[in-house]
């Protein structure tokens, strides 16, 4: 088994039907514009987590109710991303991203002016609709801009906006909320969304995307024109496998990471004033992992994914058994951040290498659904373990789930070859 081969079907080297081979200089400006849009999208998704006290006090609800706004957002993404991707599959991708950013801006304005908690929930559901559609389009857009051998590089640049949102966007939004009030923080974010829409409209190149047809017209040698039904896309199975690996990986990660703050303060016994800097350092390590994934593993996403999963399993294991040796535990914590930072671009690259152009946009929407299902189920599993067996067991469960994902990654090529036979 070759670890360097991504999940894909045999290719003659020629573009598949509906696929073009982009040429010319690398589209830096367009990809940076996409990355900025991702930055704003993720910041909008996670901003309530940084403004829990202010929002709960103003709206007259508990902090846990405000925390559930993130759940409403993610739940909406899970339910609607794939149907919306199918509904809009014939719409131009460029205009769709501009429209989604405008809807994002509207969602944040409605949140800012909300008179009560119910109104905020409605505004967050609107944002979740936009978010699910946004990721279904953005995930495949970068692949339309570059040749196949540059997909990993393009995806890394695009996804970098999400990493920077965790490192800078949410903290800056939280700071603005503390200084200006939480409502003004959402107003500022809405304004930036509108600026982002203008930037996308002006600088992001338009692409031709494949709009799948159920039938095709065939002209025979005698000149007879017939209509034939297209066969089932052969990459559906491999795409489903990549999405399953994605969901499993995210379940494992968020089983532990959702509760990392109490683990650091209670199990590692670091001061409460040290937790935030450690999380910031973890985010910086994740950004470095994202850079490495694009620079080193752009043409070998499977190898990068195998190494990332293996390093994650080892580092989290060391973290779990080194709670009495703080320097070792912190080093393992940062290595874990480095390894996990590589997962989103590598998983997305595998998906885009796997899916035919015919289903690429829909595959990206399903991938987004799998990712968000993993986040939601991971937090639920972590909460169950926390109540039943205690926090000390959670990292070991994470390692077990990651090892299962690693086995699936290693076995995936063999499974696909057998399906071809």
Short mmCIF file of C-alpha atoms in Angstrom, two decimals:
data_model
loop_
_atom_site.label_atom_id
_atom_site.label_comp_id
_atom_site.label_asym_id
_atom_site.label_seq_id
_atom_site.Cartn_x
_atom_site.Cartn_y
_atom_site.Cartn_z
CA UNK A 1 0.00 0.00 0.00
CA UNK A 2 1.34 3.40 -0.95
CA UNK A 3 0.76 6.07 1.67
CA UNK A 4 1.35 8.83 -0.86
CA UNK A 5 -1.61 8.04 -3.08
CA UNK A 6 -4.77 9.97 -2.33
CA UNK A 7 -8.15 8.30 -2.59
CA UNK A 8 -8.99 8.65 -6.25
CA UNK A 9 -9.99 6.67 -9.27
CA UNK A 10 -7.65 5.96 -12.19
CA UNK A 11 -7.13 8.94 -14.40
CA UNK A 12 -5.74 9.25 -17.88
CA UNK A 13 -4.33 12.66 -17.04
CA UNK A 14 -7.03 14.38 -19.08
CA UNK A 15 -9.72 16.47 -17.40
CA UNK A 16 -12.91 14.63 -16.56
CA UNK A 17 -16.11 15.71 -18.30
CA UNK A 18 -16.92 19.23 -17.33
CA UNK A 19 -13.44 19.81 -15.89
CA UNK A 20 -11.00 22.38 -17.14
CA UNK A 21 -7.33 22.50 -16.37
CA UNK A 22 -6.67 25.99 -15.00
CA UNK A 23 -3.50 27.59 -16.24
CA UNK A 24 -1.64 30.80 -15.65
CA UNK A 25 -0.18 32.31 -12.48
CA UNK A 26 -1.24 31.06 -9.08
CA UNK A 27 -4.40 33.00 -8.07
CA UNK A 28 -3.04 34.51 -4.85
CA UNK A 29 -5.38 37.51 -4.73
CA UNK A 30 -8.52 35.46 -5.30
CA UNK A 31 -7.54 32.84 -2.73
CA UNK A 32 -6.67 35.49 -0.13
CA UNK A 33 -10.08 37.05 -0.75
CA UNK A 34 -11.68 33.63 -0.14
CA UNK A 35 -9.58 33.21 3.01
CA UNK A 36 -10.79 36.59 4.29
CA UNK A 37 -14.39 35.49 3.72
CA UNK A 38 -13.70 32.28 5.67
CA UNK A 39 -12.19 34.37 8.48
CA UNK A 40 -15.37 36.42 8.76
CA UNK A 41 -17.63 33.37 8.53
CA UNK A 42 -15.91 31.46 11.35
CA UNK A 43 -15.65 34.59 13.49
CA UNK A 44 -19.41 35.10 13.11
CA UNK A 45 -20.05 31.45 14.03
CA UNK A 46 -17.98 31.47 17.23
CA UNK A 47 -18.30 35.08 18.45
CA UNK A 48 -21.08 34.36 21.01
CA UNK A 49 -18.67 32.09 22.93
CA UNK A 50 -16.56 35.14 23.78
CA UNK A 51 -19.53 37.31 24.75
CA UNK A 52 -21.44 34.94 27.03
CA UNK A 53 -21.64 37.20 30.13
CA UNK A 54 -22.60 40.35 28.24
CA UNK A 55 -25.22 38.67 26.06
CA UNK A 56 -26.79 36.66 28.90
CA UNK A 57 -27.07 39.74 31.10
CA UNK A 58 -28.54 41.89 28.34
CA UNK A 59 -31.01 39.27 27.09
CA UNK A 60 -31.99 38.03 30.55
CA UNK A 61 -31.03 34.38 29.94
CA UNK A 62 -28.38 32.05 31.34
CA UNK A 63 -24.89 31.79 29.90
CA UNK A 64 -25.64 28.22 28.86
CA UNK A 65 -28.56 29.52 26.79
CA UNK A 66 -26.20 31.90 25.01
CA UNK A 67 -23.76 29.03 24.50
CA UNK A 68 -26.56 27.10 22.80
CA UNK A 69 -26.59 29.78 20.09
CA UNK A 70 -23.51 28.02 18.67
CA UNK A 71 -25.46 24.75 18.76
CA UNK A 72 -28.42 26.32 16.93
CA UNK A 73 -25.97 27.61 14.34
CA UNK A 74 -24.22 24.22 13.89
CA UNK A 75 -27.51 22.29 13.90
CA UNK A 76 -28.83 24.50 11.10
CA UNK A 77 -25.66 23.84 9.09
CA UNK A 78 -26.04 20.06 9.51
CA UNK A 79 -29.69 20.06 8.42
CA UNK A 80 -29.52 22.50 5.51
CA UNK A 81 -26.06 22.53 3.91
CA UNK A 82 -26.57 19.59 1.52
CA UNK A 83 -30.17 20.49 0.47
CA UNK A 84 -29.12 24.10 -0.16
CA UNK A 85 -26.12 22.93 -2.20
CA UNK A 86 -28.42 20.82 -4.38
CA UNK A 87 -30.97 23.65 -4.68
CA UNK A 88 -28.33 26.16 -5.81
CA UNK A 89 -26.16 23.81 -7.89
CA UNK A 90 -26.97 25.65 -11.15
CA UNK A 91 -26.27 29.12 -9.76
CA UNK A 92 -22.95 30.84 -10.61
CA UNK A 93 -20.51 30.21 -7.75
CA UNK A 94 -19.08 33.73 -7.73
CA UNK A 95 -22.40 35.49 -7.31
CA UNK A 96 -23.51 32.91 -4.75
CA UNK A 97 -20.58 33.71 -2.43
CA UNK A 98 -21.33 37.44 -2.69
CA UNK A 99 -25.00 36.79 -1.88
CA UNK A 100 -24.13 34.56 1.09
CA UNK A 101 -21.86 37.24 2.60
CA UNK A 102 -24.70 39.75 2.33
CA UNK A 103 -27.00 37.30 4.16
CA UNK A 104 -24.29 36.87 6.79
CA UNK A 105 -24.23 40.65 7.26
CA UNK A 106 -28.02 40.72 7.63
CA UNK A 107 -27.86 37.92 10.21
CA UNK A 108 -25.36 39.84 12.32
CA UNK A 109 -27.38 43.06 12.10
CA UNK A 110 -30.49 41.18 13.26
CA UNK A 111 -28.51 39.72 16.16
CA UNK A 112 -27.31 43.19 17.12
CA UNK A 113 -30.81 44.69 17.19
CA UNK A 114 -32.55 41.65 18.72
CA UNK A 115 -35.03 42.64 21.45
CA UNK A 116 -35.02 39.19 23.08
CA UNK A 117 -33.40 35.76 23.05
CA UNK A 118 -35.89 34.19 20.62
CA UNK A 119 -35.09 36.85 18.04
CA UNK A 120 -31.35 36.12 18.47
CA UNK A 121 -31.99 32.41 17.87
CA UNK A 122 -33.83 33.23 14.63
CA UNK A 123 -30.98 35.49 13.50
CA UNK A 124 -28.45 32.72 14.26
CA UNK A 125 -30.50 30.19 12.29
CA UNK A 126 -30.34 32.59 9.33
CA UNK A 127 -26.57 32.77 9.81
CA UNK A 128 -26.40 28.96 9.93
CA UNK A 129 -28.23 28.76 6.60
CA UNK A 130 -25.67 31.10 5.07
CA UNK A 131 -22.75 29.29 6.72
CA UNK A 132 -23.73 25.86 5.43
CA UNK A 133 -24.18 27.12 1.88
CA UNK A 134 -20.99 29.19 2.12
CA UNK A 135 -18.84 26.16 2.99
CA UNK A 136 -20.50 24.02 0.34
CA UNK A 137 -19.37 26.58 -2.26
CA UNK A 138 -16.02 27.71 -0.84
CA UNK A 139 -14.78 24.16 -0.26
CA UNK A 140 -14.85 23.44 -3.98
CA UNK A 141 -14.18 26.95 -5.31
CA UNK A 142 -10.43 26.87 -4.71
CA UNK A 143 -10.24 23.57 -6.61
CA UNK A 144 -11.87 25.23 -9.62
CA UNK A 145 -9.14 27.88 -9.66
CA UNK A 146 -6.04 25.66 -9.80
CA UNK A 147 -4.77 22.43 -11.38
CA UNK A 148 -5.21 19.25 -9.36
CA UNK A 149 -1.60 19.17 -8.14
CA UNK A 150 -2.07 22.61 -6.54
CA UNK A 151 -5.37 21.88 -4.77
CA UNK A 152 -3.75 21.28 -1.37
CA UNK A 153 -1.89 24.58 -1.56
CA UNK A 154 -5.05 26.45 -2.57
CA UNK A 155 -7.13 24.77 0.14
CA UNK A 156 -4.52 25.57 2.81
CA UNK A 157 -4.63 29.26 1.89
CA UNK A 158 -8.42 29.31 1.93
CA UNK A 159 -8.79 27.44 5.22
CA UNK A 160 -6.11 29.59 6.86
CA UNK A 161 -8.84 32.19 7.33
CA UNK A 162 -10.67 29.82 9.67
CA UNK A 163 -7.56 29.21 11.76
CA UNK A 164 -6.87 32.93 11.99
CA UNK A 165 -10.47 33.47 13.09
CA UNK A 166 -9.85 31.32 16.17
CA UNK A 167 -6.47 32.92 16.86
CA UNK A 168 -7.39 36.56 16.18
CA UNK A 169 -10.98 37.02 14.98
CA UNK A 170 -12.90 35.75 18.01
CA UNK A 171 -10.52 37.37 20.56
CA UNK A 172 -10.68 40.72 18.73
CA UNK A 173 -14.46 40.48 18.44
CA UNK A 174 -14.65 39.67 22.14
CA UNK A 175 -12.43 42.65 22.98
CA UNK A 176 -14.60 44.92 20.83
CA UNK A 177 -17.67 43.59 22.62
CA UNK A 178 -16.16 44.38 26.00
CA UNK A 179 -15.22 47.91 24.95
CA UNK A 180 -18.15 48.87 22.69
CA UNK A 181 -20.87 46.49 23.86
CA UNK A 182 -21.79 43.12 22.38
CA UNK A 183 -24.35 44.58 19.99
CA UNK A 184 -21.81 46.93 18.43
CA UNK A 185 -19.41 44.00 18.00
CA UNK A 186 -21.97 42.28 15.75
CA UNK A 187 -22.61 45.54 13.87
CA UNK A 188 -18.89 45.91 13.14
CA UNK A 189 -18.77 42.29 11.96
CA UNK A 190 -21.76 42.91 9.67
CA UNK A 191 -19.96 45.89 8.14
CA UNK A 192 -16.88 43.77 7.53
CA UNK A 193 -19.09 41.15 5.86
CA UNK A 194 -20.32 43.77 3.39
CA UNK A 195 -16.76 44.87 2.72
CA UNK A 196 -15.88 41.22 2.18
CA UNK A 197 -18.71 40.87 -0.34
CA UNK A 198 -17.32 43.81 -2.32
CA UNK A 199 -13.79 42.38 -2.20
CA UNK A 200 -15.04 38.98 -3.42
CA UNK A 201 -17.05 40.60 -6.20
CA UNK A 202 -14.05 42.64 -7.33
CA UNK A 203 -11.07 40.32 -6.90
CA UNK A 204 -12.22 36.69 -6.92
CA UNK A 205 -12.03 35.20 -10.43
CA UNK A 206 -15.23 33.67 -11.73
CA UNK A 207 -15.18 29.93 -12.43
CA UNK A 208 -17.13 27.51 -14.56
CA UNK A 209 -18.49 24.78 -12.35
CA UNK A 210 -19.93 21.48 -13.48
CA UNK A 211 -23.72 21.31 -13.22
CA UNK A 212 -24.55 17.64 -13.08
CA UNK A 213 -27.04 16.29 -15.61
CA UNK A 214 -28.96 13.04 -15.30
CA UNK A 215 -28.83 12.43 -19.05
CA UNK A 216 -26.53 13.21 -21.95
CA UNK A 217 -27.12 13.54 -25.68
CA UNK A 218 -25.27 11.04 -27.87
CA UNK A 219 -24.90 11.28 -31.65
CA UNK A 220 -24.28 7.92 -33.32
CA UNK A 221 -22.25 7.26 -36.46
CA UNK A 222 -25.45 7.30 -38.53
CA UNK A 223 -26.35 10.73 -37.25
CA UNK A 224 -29.11 9.55 -34.94
CA UNK A 225 -29.39 11.63 -31.78
CA UNK A 226 -30.33 9.70 -28.64
CA UNK A 227 -30.56 10.54 -24.96
CA UNK A 228 -28.74 8.24 -22.54
CA UNK A 229 -28.95 8.24 -18.77
CA UNK A 230 -25.62 9.01 -17.11
CA UNK A 231 -24.22 6.21 -14.96
CA UNK A 232 -23.98 6.55 -11.19
CA UNK A 233 -20.93 8.63 -10.33
CA UNK A 234 -18.17 6.16 -9.34
CA UNK A 235 -16.65 8.53 -6.77
CA UNK A 236 -19.71 8.63 -4.50
CA UNK A 237 -18.47 5.69 -2.39
CA UNK A 238 -14.95 7.06 -1.91
CA UNK A 239 -16.37 10.50 -1.05
CA UNK A 240 -18.63 8.90 1.57
CA UNK A 241 -15.57 7.19 3.06
CA UNK A 242 -13.63 10.47 3.30
CA UNK A 243 -16.64 12.13 4.96
CA UNK A 244 -16.93 9.24 7.44
CA UNK A 245 -13.24 9.63 8.34
CA UNK A 246 -13.80 13.37 8.74
CA UNK A 247 -16.78 12.92 11.06
CA UNK A 248 -14.93 10.34 13.16
CA UNK A 249 -11.85 12.55 13.48
CA UNK A 250 -13.94 15.54 14.57
CA UNK A 251 -15.93 13.45 17.05
CA UNK A 252 -12.69 12.39 18.70
CA UNK A 253 -11.24 15.89 18.72
CA UNK A 254 -14.25 17.70 20.15
CA UNK A 255 -14.84 14.96 22.72
CA UNK A 256 -11.70 16.31 24.41
CA UNK A 257 -11.10 19.83 23.10
CA UNK A 258 -14.58 21.08 24.05
CA UNK A 259 -13.54 20.56 27.68
CA UNK A 260 -9.88 21.49 27.38
CA UNK A 261 -10.21 24.58 29.62
CA UNK A 262 -11.25 22.59 32.73
CA UNK A 263 -8.62 19.98 31.86
CA UNK A 264 -5.91 22.65 31.87
CA UNK A 265 -7.11 24.37 35.03
CA UNK A 266 -8.20 21.34 37.07
CA UNK A 267 -6.15 18.36 35.85
CA UNK A 268 -2.93 20.21 34.97
CA UNK A 269 -3.55 22.73 37.76
CA UNK A 270 -2.45 25.76 35.75
CA UNK A 271 -3.74 29.13 36.91
CA UNK A 272 -6.89 30.51 35.34
CA UNK A 273 -4.86 33.41 33.99
CA UNK A 274 -2.64 30.93 32.10
CA UNK A 275 -5.45 29.08 30.30
CA UNK A 276 -6.07 31.82 27.71
CA UNK A 277 -2.37 32.18 26.75
CA UNK A 278 -2.11 28.38 26.43
CA UNK A 279 -5.13 28.28 24.13
CA UNK A 280 -3.65 31.11 22.10
CA UNK A 281 -0.37 29.18 21.81
CA UNK A 282 -2.37 26.11 20.75
CA UNK A 283 -3.98 28.20 18.00
CA UNK A 284 -0.58 29.45 16.83
CA UNK A 285 0.67 25.85 16.72
CA UNK A 286 -2.42 24.93 14.68
CA UNK A 287 -1.65 27.72 12.22
CA UNK A 288 1.87 26.32 11.84
CA UNK A 289 0.41 22.87 11.21
CA UNK A 290 -1.83 24.29 8.52
CA UNK A 291 1.18 25.93 6.83
CA UNK A 292 3.16 22.69 6.96
CA UNK A 293 0.29 20.72 5.46
CA UNK A 294 0.21 23.00 2.42
CA UNK A 295 3.96 23.39 2.02
CA UNK A 296 5.07 19.79 2.63
CA UNK A 297 2.10 17.53 1.93
CA UNK A 298 0.40 19.36 -0.94
CA UNK A 299 0.97 16.40 -3.30
CA UNK A 300 0.83 13.70 -0.58
CA UNK A 301 -2.28 14.42 1.48
CA UNK A 302 -2.70 10.80 2.57
CA UNK A 303 0.82 10.63 4.00
CA UNK A 304 0.23 13.93 5.80
CA UNK A 305 -3.07 12.67 7.22
CA UNK A 306 -1.51 9.41 8.46
CA UNK A 307 1.33 11.29 10.15
CA UNK A 308 -1.06 13.86 11.63
CA UNK A 309 -3.30 11.20 13.15
CA UNK A 310 -0.34 9.25 14.51
CA UNK A 311 1.26 12.35 16.05
CA UNK A 312 -2.09 13.34 17.56
CA UNK A 313 -2.52 9.93 19.19
CA UNK A 314 1.00 10.03 20.66
CA UNK A 315 0.87 13.66 21.85
CA UNK A 316 -2.56 13.35 23.51
CA UNK A 317 -1.43 10.11 25.19
CA UNK A 318 1.67 11.88 26.55
CA UNK A 319 -0.51 14.78 27.70
CA UNK A 320 -2.87 12.42 29.53
CA UNK A 321 -0.13 10.55 31.41
CA UNK A 322 2.08 13.58 32.17
CA UNK A 323 -0.32 15.62 34.26
CA UNK A 324 2.20 15.71 37.10
CA UNK A 325 5.02 16.93 34.82
CA UNK A 326 3.83 20.31 33.60
CA UNK A 327 6.60 21.11 31.04
CA UNK A 328 6.11 17.74 29.30
CA UNK A 329 2.33 18.11 29.34
CA UNK A 330 2.45 21.61 27.84
CA UNK A 331 4.90 20.49 25.14
CA UNK A 332 2.56 17.60 24.26
CA UNK A 333 -0.38 20.02 24.23
CA UNK A 334 1.34 22.25 21.67
CA UNK A 335 2.42 19.30 19.50
CA UNK A 336 -1.21 18.19 19.51
CA UNK A 337 -2.20 21.66 18.26
CA UNK A 338 0.43 21.44 15.51
CA UNK A 339 -0.85 18.04 14.36
CA UNK A 340 -4.53 18.94 14.49
CA UNK A 341 -3.96 22.14 12.51
CA UNK A 342 -3.10 19.99 9.50
CA UNK A 343 -6.36 18.02 9.54
CA UNK A 344 -8.86 20.46 7.93
CA UNK A 345 -6.79 21.18 4.78
CA UNK A 346 -5.64 17.57 4.40
CA UNK A 347 -9.15 16.17 4.77
CA UNK A 348 -10.56 18.76 2.38
CA UNK A 349 -7.77 18.06 -0.12
CA UNK A 350 -8.49 14.33 0.01
CA UNK A 351 -12.14 15.08 -0.62
CA UNK A 352 -11.41 17.28 -3.65
CA UNK A 353 -8.91 14.76 -5.04
CA UNK A 354 -11.53 12.06 -4.59
CA UNK A 355 -14.71 13.67 -5.94
CA UNK A 356 -15.30 13.93 -9.65
CA UNK A 357 -16.01 17.43 -10.92
CA UNK A 358 -19.56 16.23 -11.48
CA UNK A 359 -20.23 15.98 -7.71
CA UNK A 360 -17.52 18.24 -6.29
CA UNK A 361 -19.82 20.98 -4.98
CA UNK A 362 -22.27 18.50 -3.46
CA UNK A 363 -19.38 16.54 -1.93
CA UNK A 364 -18.14 19.72 -0.27
CA UNK A 365 -21.58 20.28 1.24
CA UNK A 366 -21.69 16.70 2.57
CA UNK A 367 -18.18 17.19 3.97
CA UNK A 368 -19.37 20.32 5.79
CA UNK A 369 -22.27 18.32 7.24
CA UNK A 370 -19.91 15.54 8.38
CA UNK A 371 -17.58 18.09 9.97
CA UNK A 372 -20.39 19.73 11.95
CA UNK A 373 -21.90 16.38 12.96
CA UNK A 374 -18.47 15.51 14.37
CA UNK A 375 -18.35 18.75 16.36
CA UNK A 376 -21.82 18.23 17.82
CA UNK A 377 -21.44 14.53 18.64
CA UNK A 378 -17.96 15.06 20.05
CA UNK A 379 -19.19 17.68 22.51
CA UNK A 380 -22.06 15.37 23.49
CA UNK A 381 -19.78 12.34 24.01
CA UNK A 382 -17.38 14.49 26.05
CA UNK A 383 -20.20 15.75 28.25
CA UNK A 384 -21.44 12.18 28.83
CA UNK A 385 -17.95 10.99 29.81
CA UNK A 386 -17.41 14.03 32.02
CA UNK A 387 -20.55 13.24 34.01
CA UNK A 388 -20.10 9.46 34.13
CA UNK A 389 -16.36 8.70 34.46
CA UNK A 390 -14.58 12.01 34.93
CA UNK A 391 -12.34 14.26 32.89
CA UNK A 392 -9.24 12.10 33.21
CA UNK A 393 -10.73 9.42 30.94
CA UNK A 394 -11.70 11.76 28.12
CA UNK A 395 -8.26 12.07 26.42
CA UNK A 396 -7.91 8.26 26.30
CA UNK A 397 -11.27 7.97 24.56
CA UNK A 398 -10.04 10.60 22.11
CA UNK A 399 -6.93 8.56 21.39
CA UNK A 400 -9.04 5.44 20.80
CA UNK A 401 -11.28 7.24 18.30
CA UNK A 402 -8.26 8.71 16.50
CA UNK A 403 -6.70 5.26 16.18
CA UNK A 404 -9.90 3.95 14.58
CA UNK A 405 -9.78 6.87 12.11
CA UNK A 406 -6.12 6.05 11.39
CA UNK A 407 -7.01 2.43 10.59
CA UNK A 408 -9.74 3.63 8.21
CA UNK A 409 -7.31 5.95 6.43
CA UNK A 410 -4.75 3.17 6.02
CA UNK A 411 -7.38 0.74 4.78
CA UNK A 412 -9.19 3.18 2.49
CA UNK A 413 -7.10 2.61 -0.65
CA UNK A 414 -7.41 -1.16 -0.30
CA UNK A 415 -11.19 -0.88 0.11
CA UNK A 416 -11.49 1.29 -2.99
CA UNK A 417 -9.32 -1.05 -5.08
CA UNK A 418 -11.55 -3.97 -4.11
CA UNK A 419 -14.64 -2.01 -5.10
CA UNK A 420 -13.13 -1.37 -8.52
CA UNK A 421 -12.41 -5.08 -9.05
#
